[in-house]
Amino acid sequence: MKKIVFTLAAVMAFTFSFAKSDKADKRFDMSCNIYRLSEVLELDENQMDAVETIHDNFSKEMQSLAALKGPQLRFRIHQTVRKDAEQMRQVLNDKQLRSYMRIVMTTLRNRQL
């Protein structure tokens, strides 16, 4: 009986820790539908290719930050967003950049990052 209880407790602990790590990984998933983003930002074809490449790099960098915690995490997120904004500034006009940054910042706020 004791073995069953301990086994059950171990299985539940493993399940909860696994579910928690999945949730943390989803918070850092910044991938999006590029076609929809291009409609919102009114991108032309050249801009769409460049934005897709830049945003893919941004998503990969954000995924790599999932293991960090505390002030180091906030600092690295700030650096990553700033780098993304600088790269997007080269591709987008002012109106498009403001819309893009509004989308990114709202996403980060909604995911509590």
XYZ file of N, CA, C and O in Angstrom, residues 36-100:
260
model
N -0.889 37.402 -41.522
C -1.796 38.289 -40.777
C -1.058 39.557 -40.328
O -1.591 40.655 -40.388
N 0.172 39.377 -39.871
C 0.981 40.522 -39.466
C 1.215 41.468 -40.646
O 1.144 42.685 -40.501
N 1.453 40.897 -41.824
C 1.680 41.735 -43.007
C 0.415 42.503 -43.392
O 0.510 43.628 -43.890
N -0.745 41.933 -43.150
C -1.991 42.657 -43.418
C -2.169 43.818 -42.446
O -2.546 44.916 -42.846
N -1.890 43.564 -41.184
C -2.050 44.604 -40.169
C -1.075 45.754 -40.424
O -1.435 46.926 -40.304
N 0.151 45.413 -40.772
C 1.181 46.439 -40.989
C 1.193 46.992 -42.411
O 1.956 47.922 -42.697
N 0.386 46.392 -43.298
C 0.328 46.811 -44.707
C 1.711 46.754 -45.356
O 2.223 47.741 -45.890
N 2.316 45.580 -45.297
C 3.669 45.393 -45.829
C 3.642 45.085 -47.318
O 2.716 44.436 -47.810
N 4.685 45.516 -48.029
C 4.841 45.069 -49.410
C 5.631 43.753 -49.389
O 6.029 43.265 -48.332
N 5.859 43.193 -50.548
C 6.475 41.866 -50.617
C 7.903 41.840 -50.063
O 8.292 40.915 -49.338
N 8.701 42.847 -50.378
C 10.082 42.909 -49.884
C 10.115 43.054 -48.362
O 10.917 42.409 -47.692
N 9.243 43.919 -47.849
C 9.175 44.103 -46.403
C 8.739 42.812 -45.720
O 9.238 42.471 -44.651
N 7.799 42.101 -46.339
C 7.282 40.877 -45.737
C 8.393 39.845 -45.541
O 8.489 39.214 -44.486
N 9.252 39.687 -46.541
C 10.364 38.736 -46.424
C 11.323 39.145 -45.308
O 11.753 38.318 -44.498
N 11.655 40.422 -45.269
C 12.583 40.910 -44.250
C 11.979 40.796 -42.852
O 12.654 40.361 -41.907
N 10.705 41.160 -42.710
C 10.043 41.076 -41.405
C 9.955 39.629 -40.943
O 10.159 39.333 -39.759
N 9.680 38.723 -41.858
C 9.606 37.306 -41.496
C 10.948 36.809 -40.954
O 11.006 36.135 -39.920
N 12.026 37.166 -41.606
C 13.361 36.757 -41.157
C 13.700 37.362 -39.789
O 14.152 36.650 -38.879
N 13.451 38.648 -39.642
C 13.757 39.332 -38.373
C 12.911 38.769 -37.247
O 13.404 38.508 -36.138
N 11.625 38.549 -37.519
C 10.746 38.045 -36.466
C 11.079 36.598 -36.092
O 10.970 36.219 -34.923
N 11.502 35.790 -37.047
C 11.941 34.419 -36.727
C 13.150 34.442 -35.793
O 13.217 33.663 -34.834
N 14.103 35.327 -36.075
C 15.267 35.463 -35.189
C 14.849 35.923 -33.796
O 15.350 35.425 -32.789
N 13.918 36.874 -33.740
C 13.391 37.360 -32.463
C 12.726 36.223 -31.687
O 12.962 36.062 -30.482
N 11.938 35.405 -32.371
C 11.264 34.279 -31.712
C 12.270 33.277 -31.151
O 12.105 32.784 -30.032
N 13.306 32.988 -31.920
C 14.334 32.052 -31.452
C 15.073 32.601 -30.237
O 15.345 31.866 -29.285
N 15.388 33.882 -30.258
C 16.071 34.494 -29.113
C 15.186 34.474 -27.871
O 15.667 34.223 -26.766
N 13.900 34.736 -28.045
C 12.982 34.712 -26.903
C 12.857 33.295 -26.337
O 12.801 33.118 -25.126
N 12.834 32.288 -27.194
C 12.780 30.898 -26.729
C 14.018 30.556 -25.901
O 13.930 29.828 -24.923
N 15.156 31.095 -26.290
C 16.390 30.794 -25.551
C 16.393 31.439 -24.161
O 17.161 31.032 -23.298
N 15.540 32.428 -23.932
C 15.481 33.105 -22.640
C 14.608 32.370 -21.624
O 14.554 32.765 -20.463
N 13.934 31.313 -22.022
C 12.992 30.613 -21.146
C 13.659 30.057 -19.888
O 13.006 29.915 -18.857
N 14.943 29.777 -19.937
C 15.626 29.184 -18.783
C 16.058 30.228 -17.745
O 16.382 29.877 -16.621
N 16.041 31.494 -18.109
C 16.494 32.549 -17.196
C 15.389 32.953 -16.232
O 14.215 32.738 -16.489
N 15.801 33.576 -15.118
C 14.838 34.061 -14.122
C 15.311 35.373 -13.531
O 16.476 35.708 -13.594
N 14.373 36.093 -12.929
C 14.695 37.289 -12.164
C 15.150 38.456 -13.004
O 14.752 38.624 -14.154
N 16.012 39.292 -12.424
C 16.446 40.513 -13.103
C 17.202 40.233 -14.400
O 17.134 41.014 -15.333
N 17.907 39.122 -14.429
C 18.637 38.781 -15.642
C 17.661 38.535 -16.796
O 17.915 38.944 -17.924
N 16.530 37.898 -16.509
C 15.516 37.649 -17.531
C 14.962 38.964 -18.059
O 14.876 39.162 -19.270
N 14.595 39.871 -17.178
C 14.035 41.165 -17.598
C 15.039 41.941 -18.448
O 14.682 42.551 -19.458
N 16.300 41.922 -18.039
C 17.345 42.625 -18.781
C 17.507 42.041 -20.178
O 17.585 42.770 -21.167
N 17.557 40.723 -20.276
C 17.745 40.059 -21.569
C 16.542 40.251 -22.479
O 16.690 40.409 -23.686
N 15.316 40.241 -21.907
C 14.132 40.508 -22.718
C 14.206 41.920 -23.278
O 13.934 42.152 -24.457
N 14.594 42.860 -22.419
C 14.724 44.257 -22.854
C 15.733 44.365 -23.994
O 15.484 45.048 -24.994
N 16.867 43.698 -23.865
C 17.894 43.733 -24.911
C 17.370 43.128 -26.215
O 17.609 43.673 -27.296
N 16.661 42.007 -26.100
C 16.162 41.316 -27.282
C 15.115 42.156 -28.010
O 15.142 42.262 -29.240
N 14.206 42.763 -27.253
C 13.175 43.604 -27.863
C 13.811 44.830 -28.515
O 13.428 45.232 -29.616
N 14.790 45.393 -27.852
C 15.469 46.574 -28.408
C 16.198 46.227 -29.712
O 16.140 46.994 -30.693
N 16.858 45.084 -29.740
C 17.556 44.640 -30.954
C 16.549 44.416 -32.087
O 16.785 44.812 -33.229
N 15.413 43.791 -31.757
C 14.362 43.553 -32.743
C 13.834 44.878 -33.292
O 13.647 45.028 -34.508
N 13.610 45.844 -32.422
C 13.096 47.156 -32.842
C 14.093 47.859 -33.767
O 13.696 48.477 -34.768
N 15.379 47.771 -33.457
C 16.400 48.402 -34.305
C 16.425 47.774 -35.693
O 16.560 48.474 -36.697
N 16.296 46.454 -35.745
C 16.293 45.781 -37.040
C 15.028 46.108 -37.827
O 15.082 46.329 -39.041
N 13.893 46.163 -37.130
C 12.633 46.496 -37.798
C 12.623 47.945 -38.277
O 12.011 48.250 -39.292
N 13.296 48.820 -37.567
C 13.356 50.235 -37.954
C 13.992 50.395 -39.335
O 13.648 51.313 -40.084
N 14.900 49.497 -39.688
C 15.553 49.566 -40.990
C 14.622 49.146 -42.127
O 14.826 49.515 -43.272
N 13.581 48.368 -41.787
C 12.690 47.808 -42.799
C 11.358 48.558 -42.879
O 10.824 48.778 -43.959
N 10.817 48.948 -41.741
C 9.470 49.526 -41.674
C 9.513 51.049 -41.613
O 10.489 51.632 -41.140
N 8.424 51.674 -42.038
C 8.310 53.117 -41.860
C 7.819 53.391 -40.431
O 7.534 52.459 -39.675
N 7.708 54.653 -40.059
C 7.371 55.006 -38.669
C 6.013 54.467 -38.237
O 5.867 53.937 -37.132
N 5.019 54.591 -39.081
C 3.672 54.120 -38.735
C 3.663 52.605 -38.541
O 3.080 52.088 -37.588
N 4.314 51.893 -39.445
C 4.377 50.431 -39.349
C 5.148 50.007 -38.097
O 4.746 49.063 -37.414
N 6.232 50.706 -37.806
C 7.034 50.360 -36.637
C 6.243 50.567 -35.345
O 6.298 49.731 -34.445
N 5.501 51.672 -35.262
C 4.675 51.915 -34.069
C 3.642 50.803 -33.891
O 3.441 50.306 -32.785
N 3.012 50.386 -34.983
C 2.023 49.303 -34.910
C 2.677 47.992 -34.489
O 2.139 47.262 -33.652
N 3.827 47.702 -35.077
C 4.535 46.465 -34.738
C 4.943 46.453 -33.261
O 4.741 45.458 -32.554
